[in-house]
Amino acid sequence: MRGLKDKVVIITGAAGGIGKATALRFAEEGANVVVADFADGTATVQEVEAKGTKAVYVKVDVTKEEDAKAMVAKALEVFGKVDVMINNAGITKDAMMKKMTKEAWDAVIGVNLTGVFNCTAAVLPHMLERQSGVVLTTSSVVGLYGNLGQTNYAATKWGVIGMTKSWAKEMAKNGIRFNCVAPGFIGTEMVKKIPEQVLNEKIIVKIPAARLGEPEEIAAAFAFLASDDAKYINGAVLSVDGACTL
Ligand code: CAA
Ligand code: NAI
């Protein structure tokens, strides 16, 4: 991938799953990584550094504006710049609408939507000052088509598409690109929470690729969209889903 060597990338939710795979992929491309998560990200840091680049773990709850600001401040203190911000942290609290609690609604909105707002708002002054940067967001097949039991999650994953496109329209002139990756069902802790029978009988059977995706397959999309190979791609939503949206 062109242009990622010596870049600095902040990845939220990088302690595990897609975020960790993305941290390792960016390290392979020669980038330095800020591992931002409220879970312990030191294992990710060690694995990144084993690949020969630098990494730092920052404990952050993306729902908190002050945490997001501190995360960017730490990145600037350690690395002196931020080239790429990847808004990857996300949660589910699934329930059919008739059973969904206000607590489950608020929690998912807080992480998946407000968290993306907080982290992007925190990094923008620096990117605007440099007139350079890439901000990536994480939607989902569920953000494009909805899903049973995911009123809250669908609202957020649809929402981040609108945010990403709005930012691209506002700030393309400032040299900042904003793109979104929309994964299908990927084999991480998040998918492990789906009841086994539902996963096998209702979900996997509908995926033309007939398998779950791998975190590394989403990491590759993030790396491409952050790279100079994508320098005229702005405001796009890239589905990486084994054709499950067809
Ligand atoms: N797709 C199709 N059918 C589904 C379904 C789904 N995702 N989820 C549930 N159903 C079906 C069930 O098979 C069941 O069908 P039958 O009545 O024919 O048996 C019916 O809906 C009711 O389901 P439950 O009996 O399980 O109802 P419940 O109230 O106990 O639980 C639920 C509801 C919490 C939504 C639970 O079914 C569930 O967790 N489903 C999975 C929801 C899901 O797909 N989440 C994705 C998580 S991964 C993710 O979000 C990442 C991403 O971006 C793709
Ligand atoms: P995961 O559950 O494996 O990892 C999520 C990470 O986010 C965890 O390390 C967790 O600690 C962190 N996190 C959660 N809340 C946080 C908070 N408030 N502040 C900081 N960090 C927080 O999930 P996965 O599968 O890796 O998902 C990553 C992203 O990809 C999410 O946005 C998810 O919605 C999205 N996605 C996942 C799909 C899948 O099938 N796994 C499909 C489509 C989208």
Short mmCIF file of C-alpha atoms and ligand atoms in Angstrom, two decimals, residues 92 94-96 99 139-142 147-150 153 157 183-186 190-191 193-195 197-198 202-203 206, ligand 1:
data_model
loop_
_atom_site.label_atom_id
_atom_site.label_comp_id
_atom_site.label_asym_id
_atom_site.label_seq_id
_atom_site.Cartn_x
_atom_site.Cartn_y
_atom_site.Cartn_z
CA THR A 92 -24.03 -4.27 20.31
CA ASP A 94 -29.35 -6.61 20.69
CA ALA A 95 -33.05 -7.10 21.44
CA MET A 96 -36.20 -7.14 19.38
CA LYS A 99 -38.09 -5.69 24.26
CA SER A 139 -20.52 1.03 9.46
CA SER A 140 -21.93 -2.45 8.79
CA VAL A 141 -24.14 -4.45 6.48
CA VAL A 142 -26.67 -3.64 9.22
CA ASN A 147 -31.37 -6.29 10.98
CA LEU A 148 -33.72 -8.11 13.32
CA GLY A 149 -32.93 -7.26 16.93
CA GLN A 150 -30.69 -4.30 16.10
CA TYR A 153 -27.13 -0.64 16.28
CA LYS A 157 -24.33 2.28 11.65
CA PRO A 183 -18.19 -5.03 7.04
CA GLY A 184 -20.47 -8.04 6.78
CA PHE A 185 -20.43 -10.66 9.56
CA ILE A 186 -16.84 -11.00 10.80
CA MET A 190 -19.17 -9.41 18.65
CA VAL A 191 -20.47 -12.17 16.39
CA LYS A 193 -22.68 -13.25 21.05
CA ILE A 194 -25.24 -14.22 18.38
CA PRO A 195 -27.21 -17.32 19.40
CA GLN A 197 -28.79 -21.40 15.95
CA VAL A 198 -29.56 -17.91 14.60
CA LYS A 202 -30.47 -17.48 9.62
CA ILE A 203 -27.26 -15.61 8.90
CA LYS A 206 -27.58 -16.07 3.45
N1 CAA B 1 -31.74 -12.78 11.33
C1 CAA B 1 -32.82 -13.56 11.04
N2 CAA B 1 -33.63 -14.07 12.00
C2 CAA B 1 -33.35 -13.77 13.27
C3 CAA B 1 -32.26 -12.98 13.63
C4 CAA B 1 -31.42 -12.47 12.61
N3 CAA B 1 -30.36 -11.71 12.87
N4 CAA B 1 -32.24 -12.84 14.98
C5 CAA B 1 -33.28 -13.55 15.43
N5 CAA B 1 -33.95 -14.13 14.42
C6 CAA B 1 -35.14 -14.99 14.50
C7 CAA B 1 -34.89 -16.22 15.38
O1 CAA B 1 -34.29 -17.26 14.62
C8 CAA B 1 -36.29 -16.56 15.82
O2 CAA B 1 -36.94 -17.18 14.73
P1 CAA B 1 -38.03 -18.34 14.98
O3 CAA B 1 -39.14 -17.65 15.72
O4 CAA B 1 -38.37 -18.77 13.62
O5 CAA B 1 -37.33 -19.38 15.80
C9 CAA B 1 -36.93 -15.19 16.00
O6 CAA B 1 -36.15 -14.28 15.21
C10 CAA B 1 -36.92 -14.71 17.44
O7 CAA B 1 -35.59 -14.85 17.93
P2 CAA B 1 -35.30 -15.30 19.42
O8 CAA B 1 -36.15 -16.49 19.76
O9 CAA B 1 -33.82 -15.47 19.58
O10 CAA B 1 -35.84 -14.05 20.21
P3 CAA B 1 -35.25 -13.38 21.51
O11 CAA B 1 -36.18 -12.25 21.84
O12 CAA B 1 -34.94 -14.38 22.56
O13 CAA B 1 -33.82 -12.76 21.06
C11 CAA B 1 -32.36 -11.46 19.72
C12 CAA B 1 -33.81 -11.82 20.04
C13 CAA B 1 -31.70 -10.80 20.95
C14 CAA B 1 -32.43 -10.45 18.58
C15 CAA B 1 -31.54 -12.72 19.37
O14 CAA B 1 -32.28 -13.52 18.46
C16 CAA B 1 -30.27 -12.34 18.66
O15 CAA B 1 -29.29 -11.98 19.31
N6 CAA B 1 -30.25 -12.41 17.31
C17 CAA B 1 -29.09 -12.02 16.53
C18 CAA B 1 -29.18 -10.56 16.13
C19 CAA B 1 -28.03 -10.24 15.20
O16 CAA B 1 -28.04 -10.65 14.05
N7 CAA B 1 -27.02 -9.51 15.70
C20 CAA B 1 -25.83 -9.24 14.94
C21 CAA B 1 -24.69 -9.09 15.93
S1 CAA B 1 -23.09 -8.99 15.09
C22 CAA B 1 -23.08 -7.43 14.55
O17 CAA B 1 -23.90 -6.61 14.82
C23 CAA B 1 -21.93 -7.05 13.65
C24 CAA B 1 -22.42 -6.52 12.40
O18 CAA B 1 -22.35 -5.31 12.17
C25 CAA B 1 -22.89 -7.43 11.35
#
